[in-house]
Short mmCIF file of C-alpha atoms and ligand atoms in Angstrom, two decimals:
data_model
loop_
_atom_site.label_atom_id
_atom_site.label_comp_id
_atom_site.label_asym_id
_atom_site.label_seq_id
_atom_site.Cartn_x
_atom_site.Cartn_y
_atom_site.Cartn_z
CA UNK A 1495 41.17 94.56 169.04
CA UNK A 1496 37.42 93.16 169.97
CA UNK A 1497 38.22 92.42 173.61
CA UNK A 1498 35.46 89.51 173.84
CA UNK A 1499 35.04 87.94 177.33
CA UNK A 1500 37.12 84.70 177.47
CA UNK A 1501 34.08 82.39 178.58
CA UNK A 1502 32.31 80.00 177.12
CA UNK A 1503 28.39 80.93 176.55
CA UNK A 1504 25.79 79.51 174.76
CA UNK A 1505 23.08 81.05 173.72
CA UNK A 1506 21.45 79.42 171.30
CA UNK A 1507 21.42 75.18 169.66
CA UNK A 1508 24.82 75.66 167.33
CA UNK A 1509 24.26 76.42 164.94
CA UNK A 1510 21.82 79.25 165.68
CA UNK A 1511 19.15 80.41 163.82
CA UNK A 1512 21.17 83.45 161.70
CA UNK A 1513 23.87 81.09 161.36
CA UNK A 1514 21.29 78.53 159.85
CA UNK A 1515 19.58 81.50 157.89
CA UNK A 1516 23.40 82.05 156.28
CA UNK A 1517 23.88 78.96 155.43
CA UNK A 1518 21.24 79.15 153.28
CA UNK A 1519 22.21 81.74 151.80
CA UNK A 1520 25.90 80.18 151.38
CA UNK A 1521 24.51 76.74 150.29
CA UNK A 1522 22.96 78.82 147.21
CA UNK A 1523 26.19 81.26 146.19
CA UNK A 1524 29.32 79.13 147.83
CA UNK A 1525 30.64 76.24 145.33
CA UNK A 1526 30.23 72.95 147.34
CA UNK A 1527 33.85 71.83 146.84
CA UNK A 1528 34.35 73.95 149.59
CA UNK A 1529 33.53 72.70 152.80
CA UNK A 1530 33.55 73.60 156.70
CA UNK A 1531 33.94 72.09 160.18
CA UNK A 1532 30.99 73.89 161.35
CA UNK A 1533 28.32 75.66 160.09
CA UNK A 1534 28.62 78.36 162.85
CA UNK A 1535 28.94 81.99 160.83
CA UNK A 1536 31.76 83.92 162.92
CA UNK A 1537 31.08 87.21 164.21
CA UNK A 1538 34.62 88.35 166.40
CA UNK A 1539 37.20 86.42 167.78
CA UNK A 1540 40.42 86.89 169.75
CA UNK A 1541 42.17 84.63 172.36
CA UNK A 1542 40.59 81.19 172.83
CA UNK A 1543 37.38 82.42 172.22
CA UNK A 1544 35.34 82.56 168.58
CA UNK A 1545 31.48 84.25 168.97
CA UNK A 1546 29.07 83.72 166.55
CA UNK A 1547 26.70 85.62 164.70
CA UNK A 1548 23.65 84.42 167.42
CA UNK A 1549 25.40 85.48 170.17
CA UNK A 1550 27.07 82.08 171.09
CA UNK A 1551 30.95 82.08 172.26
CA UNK A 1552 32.83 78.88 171.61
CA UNK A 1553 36.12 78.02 173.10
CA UNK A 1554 38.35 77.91 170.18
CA UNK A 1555 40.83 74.15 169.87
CA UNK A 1556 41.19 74.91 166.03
CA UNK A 1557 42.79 78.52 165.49
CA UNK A 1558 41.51 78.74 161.80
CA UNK A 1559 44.16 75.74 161.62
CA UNK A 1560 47.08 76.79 163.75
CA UNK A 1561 47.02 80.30 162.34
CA UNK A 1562 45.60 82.42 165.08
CA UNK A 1563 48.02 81.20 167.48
CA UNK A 1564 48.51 85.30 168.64
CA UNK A 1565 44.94 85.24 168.72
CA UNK A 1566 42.48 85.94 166.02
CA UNK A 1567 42.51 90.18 166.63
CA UNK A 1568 45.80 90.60 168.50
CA UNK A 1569 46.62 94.20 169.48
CA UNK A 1570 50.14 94.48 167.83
CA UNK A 1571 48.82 92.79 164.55
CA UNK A 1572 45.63 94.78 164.38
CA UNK A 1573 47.53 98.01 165.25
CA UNK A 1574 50.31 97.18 163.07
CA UNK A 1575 47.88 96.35 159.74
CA UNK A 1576 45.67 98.74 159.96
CA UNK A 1577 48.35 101.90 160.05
CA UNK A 1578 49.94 99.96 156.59
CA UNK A 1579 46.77 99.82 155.48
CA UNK A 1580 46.19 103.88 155.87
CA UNK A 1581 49.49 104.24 154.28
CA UNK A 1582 49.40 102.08 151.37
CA UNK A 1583 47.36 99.02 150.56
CA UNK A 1584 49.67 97.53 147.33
CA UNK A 1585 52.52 98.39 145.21
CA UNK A 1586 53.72 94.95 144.45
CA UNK A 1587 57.04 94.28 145.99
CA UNK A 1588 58.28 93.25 141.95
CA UNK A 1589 57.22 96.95 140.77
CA UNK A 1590 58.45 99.17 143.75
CA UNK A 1591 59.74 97.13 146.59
CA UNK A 1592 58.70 98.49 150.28
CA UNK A 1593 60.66 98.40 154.11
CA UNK A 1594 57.82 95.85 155.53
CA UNK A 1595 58.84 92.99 153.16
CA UNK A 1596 62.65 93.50 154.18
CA UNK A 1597 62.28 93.61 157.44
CA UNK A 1598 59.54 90.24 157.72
CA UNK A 1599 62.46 88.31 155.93
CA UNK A 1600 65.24 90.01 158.36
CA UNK A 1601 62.74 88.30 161.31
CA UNK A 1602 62.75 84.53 159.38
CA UNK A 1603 66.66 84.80 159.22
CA UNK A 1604 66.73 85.40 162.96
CA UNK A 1605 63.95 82.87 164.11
CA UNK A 1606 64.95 79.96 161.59
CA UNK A 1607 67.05 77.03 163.05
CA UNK A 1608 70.72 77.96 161.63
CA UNK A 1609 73.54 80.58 161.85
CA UNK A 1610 74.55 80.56 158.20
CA UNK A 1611 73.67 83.33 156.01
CA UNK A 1612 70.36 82.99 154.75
CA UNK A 1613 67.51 84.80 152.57
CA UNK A 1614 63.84 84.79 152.12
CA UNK A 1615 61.02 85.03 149.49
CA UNK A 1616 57.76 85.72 150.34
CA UNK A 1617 54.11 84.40 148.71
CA UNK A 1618 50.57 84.33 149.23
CA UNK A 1619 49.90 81.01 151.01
CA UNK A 1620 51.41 77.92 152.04
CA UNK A 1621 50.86 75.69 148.82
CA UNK A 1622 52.96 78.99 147.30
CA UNK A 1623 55.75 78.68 149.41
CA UNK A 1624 55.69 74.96 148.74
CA UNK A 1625 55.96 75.31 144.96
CA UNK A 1626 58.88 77.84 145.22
CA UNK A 1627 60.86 75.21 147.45
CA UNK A 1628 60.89 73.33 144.90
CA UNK A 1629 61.58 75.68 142.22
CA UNK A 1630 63.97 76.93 143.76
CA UNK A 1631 65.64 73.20 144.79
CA UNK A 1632 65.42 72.40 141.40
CA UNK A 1633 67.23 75.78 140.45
CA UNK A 1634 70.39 75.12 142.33
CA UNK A 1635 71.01 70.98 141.91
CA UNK A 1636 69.92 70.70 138.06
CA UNK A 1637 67.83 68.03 139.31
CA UNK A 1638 63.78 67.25 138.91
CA UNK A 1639 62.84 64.42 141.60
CA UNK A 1640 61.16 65.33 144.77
CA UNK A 1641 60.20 62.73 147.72
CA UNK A 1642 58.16 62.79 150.07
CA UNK A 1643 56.18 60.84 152.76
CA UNK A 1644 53.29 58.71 153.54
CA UNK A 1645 50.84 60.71 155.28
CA UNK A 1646 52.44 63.50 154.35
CA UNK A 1647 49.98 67.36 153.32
CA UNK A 1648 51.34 70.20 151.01
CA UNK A 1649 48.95 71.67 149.67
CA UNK A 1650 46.06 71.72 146.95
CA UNK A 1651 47.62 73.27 143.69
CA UNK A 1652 48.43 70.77 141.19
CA UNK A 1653 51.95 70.38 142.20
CA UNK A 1654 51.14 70.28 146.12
CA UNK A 1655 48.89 67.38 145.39
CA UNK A 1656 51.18 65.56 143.96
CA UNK A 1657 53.14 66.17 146.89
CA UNK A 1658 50.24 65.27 149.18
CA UNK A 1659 49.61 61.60 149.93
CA UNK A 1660 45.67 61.36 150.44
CA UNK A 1661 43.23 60.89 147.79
CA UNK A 1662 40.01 61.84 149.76
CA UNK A 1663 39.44 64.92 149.60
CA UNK A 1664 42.21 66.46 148.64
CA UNK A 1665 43.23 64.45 144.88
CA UNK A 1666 40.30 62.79 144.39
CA UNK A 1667 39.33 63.40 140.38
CA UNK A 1668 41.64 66.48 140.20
CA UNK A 1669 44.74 64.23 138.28
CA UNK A 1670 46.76 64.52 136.52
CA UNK A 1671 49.25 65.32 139.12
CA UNK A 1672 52.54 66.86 138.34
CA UNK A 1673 55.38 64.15 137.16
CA UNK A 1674 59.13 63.68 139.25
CA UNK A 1675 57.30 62.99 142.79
CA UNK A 1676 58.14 59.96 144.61
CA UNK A 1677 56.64 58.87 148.32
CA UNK A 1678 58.61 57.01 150.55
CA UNK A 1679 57.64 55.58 154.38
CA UNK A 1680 57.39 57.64 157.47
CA UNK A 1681 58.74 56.93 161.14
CA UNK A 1682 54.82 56.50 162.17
CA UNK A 1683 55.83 55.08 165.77
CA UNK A 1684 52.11 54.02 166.88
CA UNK A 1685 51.41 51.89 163.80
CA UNK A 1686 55.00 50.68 163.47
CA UNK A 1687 54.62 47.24 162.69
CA UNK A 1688 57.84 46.38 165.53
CA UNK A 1689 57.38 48.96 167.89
CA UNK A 1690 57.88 52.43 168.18
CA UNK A 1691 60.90 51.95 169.48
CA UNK A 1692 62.26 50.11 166.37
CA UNK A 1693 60.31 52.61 164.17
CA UNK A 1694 63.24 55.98 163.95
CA UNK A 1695 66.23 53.30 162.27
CA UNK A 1696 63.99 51.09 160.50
CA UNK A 1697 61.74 53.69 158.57
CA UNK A 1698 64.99 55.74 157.78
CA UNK A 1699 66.80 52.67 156.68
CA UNK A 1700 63.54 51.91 153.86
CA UNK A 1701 63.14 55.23 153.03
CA UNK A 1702 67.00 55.65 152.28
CA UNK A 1703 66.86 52.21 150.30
CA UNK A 1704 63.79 52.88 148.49
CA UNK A 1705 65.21 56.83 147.69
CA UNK A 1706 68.63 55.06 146.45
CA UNK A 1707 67.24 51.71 144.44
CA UNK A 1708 64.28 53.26 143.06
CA UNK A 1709 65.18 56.52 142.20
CA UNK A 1710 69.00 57.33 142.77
CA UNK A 1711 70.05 59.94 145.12
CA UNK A 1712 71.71 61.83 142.00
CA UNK A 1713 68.58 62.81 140.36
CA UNK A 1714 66.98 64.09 143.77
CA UNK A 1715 66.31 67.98 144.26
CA UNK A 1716 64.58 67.71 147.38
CA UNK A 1717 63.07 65.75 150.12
CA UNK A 1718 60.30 67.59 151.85
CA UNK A 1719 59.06 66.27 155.40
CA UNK A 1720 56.57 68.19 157.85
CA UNK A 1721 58.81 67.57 161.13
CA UNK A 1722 55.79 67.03 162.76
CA UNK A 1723 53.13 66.08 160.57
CA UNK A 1724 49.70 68.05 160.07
CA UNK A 1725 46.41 66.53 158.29
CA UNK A 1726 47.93 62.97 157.96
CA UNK A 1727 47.45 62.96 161.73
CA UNK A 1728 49.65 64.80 163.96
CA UNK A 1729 52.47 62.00 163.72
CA UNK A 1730 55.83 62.96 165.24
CA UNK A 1731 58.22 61.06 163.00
CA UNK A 1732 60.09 58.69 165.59
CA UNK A 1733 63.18 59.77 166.74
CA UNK A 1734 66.28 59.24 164.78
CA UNK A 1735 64.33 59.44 161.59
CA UNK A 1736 64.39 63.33 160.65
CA UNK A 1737 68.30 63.32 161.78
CA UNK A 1738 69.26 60.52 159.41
CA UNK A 1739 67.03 62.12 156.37
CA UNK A 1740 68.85 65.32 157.35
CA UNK A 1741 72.36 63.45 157.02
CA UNK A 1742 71.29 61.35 154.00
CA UNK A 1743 70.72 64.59 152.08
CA UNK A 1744 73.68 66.51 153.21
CA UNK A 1745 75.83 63.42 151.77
CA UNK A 1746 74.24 63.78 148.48
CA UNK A 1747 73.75 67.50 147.60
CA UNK A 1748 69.80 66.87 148.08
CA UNK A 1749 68.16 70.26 149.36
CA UNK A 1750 66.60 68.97 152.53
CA UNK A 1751 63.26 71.36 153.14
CA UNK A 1752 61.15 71.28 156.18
CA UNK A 1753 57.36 72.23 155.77
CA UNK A 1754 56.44 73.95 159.24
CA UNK A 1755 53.33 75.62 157.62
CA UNK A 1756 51.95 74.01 160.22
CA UNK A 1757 54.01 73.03 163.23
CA UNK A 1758 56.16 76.37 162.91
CA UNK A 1759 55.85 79.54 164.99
CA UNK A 1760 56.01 78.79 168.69
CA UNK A 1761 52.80 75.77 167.80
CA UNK A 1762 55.36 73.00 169.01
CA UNK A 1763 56.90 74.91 171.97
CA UNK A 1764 59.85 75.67 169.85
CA UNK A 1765 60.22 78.74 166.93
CA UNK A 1766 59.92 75.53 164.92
CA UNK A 1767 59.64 71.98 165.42
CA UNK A 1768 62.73 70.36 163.63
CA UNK A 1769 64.78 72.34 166.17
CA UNK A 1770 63.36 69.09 168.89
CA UNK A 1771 66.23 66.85 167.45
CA UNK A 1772 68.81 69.81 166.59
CA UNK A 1773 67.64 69.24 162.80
CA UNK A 1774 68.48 72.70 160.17
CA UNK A 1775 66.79 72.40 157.06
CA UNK A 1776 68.36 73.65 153.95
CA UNK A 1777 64.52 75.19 153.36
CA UNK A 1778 62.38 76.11 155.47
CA UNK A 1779 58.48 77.47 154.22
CA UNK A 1780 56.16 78.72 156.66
CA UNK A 1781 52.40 80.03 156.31
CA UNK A 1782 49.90 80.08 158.55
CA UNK A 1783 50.78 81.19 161.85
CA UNK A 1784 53.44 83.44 160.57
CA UNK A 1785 51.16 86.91 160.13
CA UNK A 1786 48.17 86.54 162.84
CA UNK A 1787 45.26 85.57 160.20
CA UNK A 1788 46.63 87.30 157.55
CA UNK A 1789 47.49 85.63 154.13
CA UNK A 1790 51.36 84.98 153.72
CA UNK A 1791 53.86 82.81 153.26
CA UNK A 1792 57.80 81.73 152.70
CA UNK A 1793 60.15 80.27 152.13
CA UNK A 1794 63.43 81.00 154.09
CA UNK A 1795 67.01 79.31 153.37
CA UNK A 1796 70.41 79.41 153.06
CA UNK A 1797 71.72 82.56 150.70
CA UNK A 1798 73.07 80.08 148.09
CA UNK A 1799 69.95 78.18 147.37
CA UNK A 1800 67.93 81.01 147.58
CA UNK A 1801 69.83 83.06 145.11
CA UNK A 1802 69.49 80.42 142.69
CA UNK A 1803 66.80 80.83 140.48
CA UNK A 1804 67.28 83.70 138.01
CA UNK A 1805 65.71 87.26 138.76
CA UNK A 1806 62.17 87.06 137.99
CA UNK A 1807 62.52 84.05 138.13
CA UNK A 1808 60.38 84.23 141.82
CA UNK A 1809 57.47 86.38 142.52
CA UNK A 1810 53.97 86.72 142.21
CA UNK A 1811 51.96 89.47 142.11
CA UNK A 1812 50.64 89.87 146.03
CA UNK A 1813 53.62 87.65 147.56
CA UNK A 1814 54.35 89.40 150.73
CA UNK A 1815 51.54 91.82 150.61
CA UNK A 1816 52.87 95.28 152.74
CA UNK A 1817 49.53 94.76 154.98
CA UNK A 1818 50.22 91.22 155.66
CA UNK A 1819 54.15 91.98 156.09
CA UNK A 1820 52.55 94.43 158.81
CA UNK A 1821 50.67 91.63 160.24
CA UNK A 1822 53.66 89.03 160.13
CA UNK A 1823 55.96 91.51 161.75
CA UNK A 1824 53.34 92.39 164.91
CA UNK A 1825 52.55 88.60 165.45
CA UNK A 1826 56.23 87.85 165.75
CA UNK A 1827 56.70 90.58 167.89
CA UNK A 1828 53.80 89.57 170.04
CA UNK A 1829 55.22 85.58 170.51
CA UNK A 1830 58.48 87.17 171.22
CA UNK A 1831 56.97 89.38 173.96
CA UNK A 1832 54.58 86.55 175.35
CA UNK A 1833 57.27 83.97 174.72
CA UNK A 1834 54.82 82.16 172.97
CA UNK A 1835 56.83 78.73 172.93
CA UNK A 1836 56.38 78.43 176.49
CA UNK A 1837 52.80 79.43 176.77
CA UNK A 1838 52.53 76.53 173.93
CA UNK A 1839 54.79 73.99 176.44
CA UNK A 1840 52.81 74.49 179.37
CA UNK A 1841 49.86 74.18 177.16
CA UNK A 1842 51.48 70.57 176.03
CA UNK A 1843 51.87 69.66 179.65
CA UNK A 1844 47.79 70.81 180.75
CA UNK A 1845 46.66 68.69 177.64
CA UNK A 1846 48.67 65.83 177.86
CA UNK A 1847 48.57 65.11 181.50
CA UNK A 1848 44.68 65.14 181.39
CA UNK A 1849 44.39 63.34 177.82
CA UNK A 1850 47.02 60.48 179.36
CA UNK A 1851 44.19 59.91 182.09
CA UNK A 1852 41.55 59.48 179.81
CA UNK A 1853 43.36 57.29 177.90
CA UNK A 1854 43.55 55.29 181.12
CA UNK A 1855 39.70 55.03 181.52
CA UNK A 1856 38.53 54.91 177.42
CA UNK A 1857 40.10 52.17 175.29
CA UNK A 1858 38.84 54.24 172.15
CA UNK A 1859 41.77 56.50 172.68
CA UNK A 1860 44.66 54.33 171.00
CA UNK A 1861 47.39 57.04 171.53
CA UNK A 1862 47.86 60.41 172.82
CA UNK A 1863 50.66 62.22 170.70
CA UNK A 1864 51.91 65.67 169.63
CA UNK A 1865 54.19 68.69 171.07
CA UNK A 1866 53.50 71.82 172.33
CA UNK A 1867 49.95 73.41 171.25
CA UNK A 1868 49.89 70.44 168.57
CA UNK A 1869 48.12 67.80 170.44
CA UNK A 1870 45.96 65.05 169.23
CA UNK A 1871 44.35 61.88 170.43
CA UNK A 1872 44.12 58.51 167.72
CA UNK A 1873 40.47 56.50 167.99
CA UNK A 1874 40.72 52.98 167.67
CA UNK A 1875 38.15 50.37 167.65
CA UNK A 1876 40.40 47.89 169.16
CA UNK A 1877 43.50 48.45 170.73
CA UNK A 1878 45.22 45.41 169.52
CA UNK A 1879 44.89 45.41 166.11
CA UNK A 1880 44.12 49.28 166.09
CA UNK A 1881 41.67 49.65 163.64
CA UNK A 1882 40.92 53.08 163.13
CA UNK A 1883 37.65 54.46 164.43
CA UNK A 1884 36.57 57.40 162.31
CA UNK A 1885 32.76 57.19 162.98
CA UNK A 1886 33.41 57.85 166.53
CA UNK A 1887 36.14 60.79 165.85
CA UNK A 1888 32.70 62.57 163.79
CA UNK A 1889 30.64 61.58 166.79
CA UNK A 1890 33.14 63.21 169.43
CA UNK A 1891 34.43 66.09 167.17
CA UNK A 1892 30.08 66.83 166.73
CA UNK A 1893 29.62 66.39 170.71
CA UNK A 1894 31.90 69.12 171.01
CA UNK A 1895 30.99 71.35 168.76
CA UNK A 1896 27.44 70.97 170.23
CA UNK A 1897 28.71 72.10 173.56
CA UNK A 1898 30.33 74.71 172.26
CA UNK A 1899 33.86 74.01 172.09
CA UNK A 1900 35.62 73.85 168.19
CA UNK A 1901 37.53 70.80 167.68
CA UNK A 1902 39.03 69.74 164.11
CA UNK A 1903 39.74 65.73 162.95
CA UNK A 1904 42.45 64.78 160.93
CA UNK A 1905 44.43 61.56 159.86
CA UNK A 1906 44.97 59.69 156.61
CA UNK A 1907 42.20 57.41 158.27
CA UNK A 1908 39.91 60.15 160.09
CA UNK A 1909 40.22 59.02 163.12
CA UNK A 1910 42.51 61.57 164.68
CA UNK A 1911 40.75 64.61 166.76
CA UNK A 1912 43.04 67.30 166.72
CA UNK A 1913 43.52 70.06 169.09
CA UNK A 1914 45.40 73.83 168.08
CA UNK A 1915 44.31 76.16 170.63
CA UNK A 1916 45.55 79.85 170.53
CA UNK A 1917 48.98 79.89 171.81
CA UNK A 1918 47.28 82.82 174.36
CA UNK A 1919 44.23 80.79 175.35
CA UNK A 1920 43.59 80.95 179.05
CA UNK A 1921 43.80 77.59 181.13
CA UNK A 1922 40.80 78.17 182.37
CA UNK A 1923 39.27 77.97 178.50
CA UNK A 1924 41.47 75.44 178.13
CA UNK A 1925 40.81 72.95 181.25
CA UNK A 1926 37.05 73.70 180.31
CA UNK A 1927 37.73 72.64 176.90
CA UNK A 1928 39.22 69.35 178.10
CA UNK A 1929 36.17 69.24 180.44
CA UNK A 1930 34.05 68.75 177.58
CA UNK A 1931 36.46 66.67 175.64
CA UNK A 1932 35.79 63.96 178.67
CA UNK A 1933 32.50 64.51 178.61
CA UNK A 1934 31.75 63.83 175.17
CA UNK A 1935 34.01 60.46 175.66
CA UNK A 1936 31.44 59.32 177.82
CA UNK A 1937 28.84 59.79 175.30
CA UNK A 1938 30.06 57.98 172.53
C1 LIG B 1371 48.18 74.01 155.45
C2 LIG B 1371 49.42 73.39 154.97
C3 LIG B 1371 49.91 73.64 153.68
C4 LIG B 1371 49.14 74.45 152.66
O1 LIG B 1371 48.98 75.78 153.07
P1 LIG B 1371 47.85 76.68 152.38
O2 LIG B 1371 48.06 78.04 152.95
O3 LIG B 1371 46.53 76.07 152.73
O4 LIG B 1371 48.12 76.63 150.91
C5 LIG B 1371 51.11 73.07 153.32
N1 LIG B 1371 51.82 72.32 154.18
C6 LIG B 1371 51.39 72.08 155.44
C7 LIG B 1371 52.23 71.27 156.36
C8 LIG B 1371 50.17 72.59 155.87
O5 LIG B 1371 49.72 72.32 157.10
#
């Protein structure tokens, strides 16, 4: 564990000068498909703070994308790998199987909304776990369609695009995209065209008709919803909406999956989010905050889905990786110890009461939304007809960053700033943090 002050300090313009010299260097070896944030090389990080290679330490709103939510070098997850990785790097779990794999999928039974029996598999990342859902929904009904939602992010294999609604980045000139996927309207309460509070029975009721005229509820394997949804803009479907999805399933054998790769693991103030409304998915797949920056992945169910596909049928050659089991099994340990969920509730309650107040003062903040360490603020232009403002989301998100505080946008129009702190950030960090939030806002 690096044990790096928890204060804010900068050294240096960000980016510095080594961080500029790297990216150089990167510019000339890294393929330019891949992008980042913020051209600010990391040197350590833990809690809410990430220092950089000049010396600079930036208070950390992003967690590598609501995966470092134990922080970024957390005792029981550094303790925890590095002994597995003395012991044994690799055997692959489909050659000679190992206790660490076992007992990671013993924790998703137990921290999973549901008391039936149920089984994991474990992969590599969250587009993995995404693909097997729907292997493995397609296993057990006999069935090929999958639906999904407007707004909706899954990933960036070829299947998870097709899954993904956005074109920019994420689809643009990568087609063809895999064939059986249909996309049907989410419970979006703030652009609702009658209200938010019309928006949970009215977007269930299209989505339902549009799932039964246009493609038939019989030929349906899955329908796969974020409960609270990630890069398309932090939207909390509007109440009433997951439930009836949940129902409409349940009536007609569909395998109902819930993608918490991002919301899941204490980030919404809950083990997951869909418990907010009492919803239990059939699936479940997790990812990123499940091992403490480590890659894994899974998918977690009941028994007889899971034991659907053949033997063999499942696998992959790293999935659940004995160093990254390690990882998973100290960073559960650790949000069970901390009681992570309610470090991420009071972090809900710090954020939104000071984000409401801004709202107050800055008509560029359209809406304040989110649960739990998933917060977000939506930029409009105009607060009538809401017209998104993504040229002043870059402008705030840069303002930020320039002050030394790590921000991330999102939203199918890019005009959502998003906000993931650590679930064991200080409130100090994180009442500086909104400090500078409000005082870019007055800049731009
Ligand atoms: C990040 C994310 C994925 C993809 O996970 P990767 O590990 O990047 O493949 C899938 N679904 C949701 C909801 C995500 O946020």
């Amino acid at each position: 564990m690096t044990a790096i002050p928890q204060e804010r300090r900068l050294v240096t313009a960000v980016p510095g000068p080594k961080s500029q010299e790297l990216q150089a260097r990167r510019t000339a070896a890294v393929a330019g498909g891949v992008g980042s944030v913020l051209p600010v090389f990391a040197a350590r990080a833990d809690g809410g703070i990430l220092e950089d290679v000049d010396g600079n330490r930036l208070i950390d709103f992003g967690s590598g994308i609501a995966v470092t939510s134990v922080g970024a070098s957390a005792e029981a997850v550094v303790r925890r790998a590095s002994a597995q990785l003395a012991d044994f790097t690799h055997t692959c779990f489909m050659v000679t199987p190992y206790e660490g794999y076992v007992e990671v999928c013993e924790r998703l039974a137990e921290v999973t909304p549901g008391d039936h029996a149920k089984k994991s598999a474990l992969f590599n990342s969250g587009a993995e776990a995404v693909e097997n859902a729907v292997k493995i929904a397609r296993s057990y009904t006999k069935r090929q369609a999958v639906v999904v939602f407007d707004h909706g992010y899954h990933g960036r294999t070829n299947l998870t695009m097709a899954l993904t609604a956005k074109n920019m980045p994420y689809k643009n000139g990568f087609g063809p995209f895999a064939p059986e996927v249909y996309r049907v309207p989410v419970a979006y309460g703030y652009r609702w065209p009658t209200g938010p509070e019309n928006c949970g029975p009215e977007a269930s009721a299209q989505a339902i008709d549009q799932i039964s005229k246009q493609i038939g509820a019989d030929n349906v394997a899955a329908i796969i919803i974020e409960p609270v949804l990630g890069e398309g803009g932090f939207i909390e479907p509007a109440k009433g909406f997951l439930p009836a999805l949940a129902k409409f399933a349940k009536d007609n054998g569909i395998v109902f999956v819930a993608d918490e790769i991002q919301s899941g693991f204490c980030r919404t103030g809950q083990w997951f989010a869909c418990e907010d409304e009492g919803v239990v998915p059939d699936l479940i797949t997790t990812a990123k905050g499940i091992a403490g920056g480590l890659p894994l992945a899974a998918v977690t169910g009941r028994a007889e889905i899971m034991d659907a596909a053949h033997s063999g049928g499942l696998g992959g050659t790293y999935g659940g990786n004995p160093v990254a089991c390690a990882a998973a099994l100290g960073a559960i340990e650790t949000m069970r110890e901390l009681d992570l969920a309610a470090k991420a509730r009071r972090i809900e309650t710090v954020m939104k009461g000071r984000l409401a107040a801004l709202r107050e003062k800055y008509d560029l903040i359209g809406d304040v939304r989110g649960r739990g360490a998933m917060i977000a603020i939506e930029l409009v232009k105009n607060r009538e007809t809401k017209e998104p403002a993504p040229e002043a989301t870059a402008a705030l998100a840069k303002a930020c960053h320039a002050a030394g505080l790590l921000v991330l946008t999102c939203g199918t129009y890019g005009n959502v700033l998003r906000f993931l702190p650590p679930l064991v950030i200080g409130e100090d960090l994180l009442n500086e943090g909104l400090d500078i939030i409000e005082q870019a806002l007055a800049t731009v």
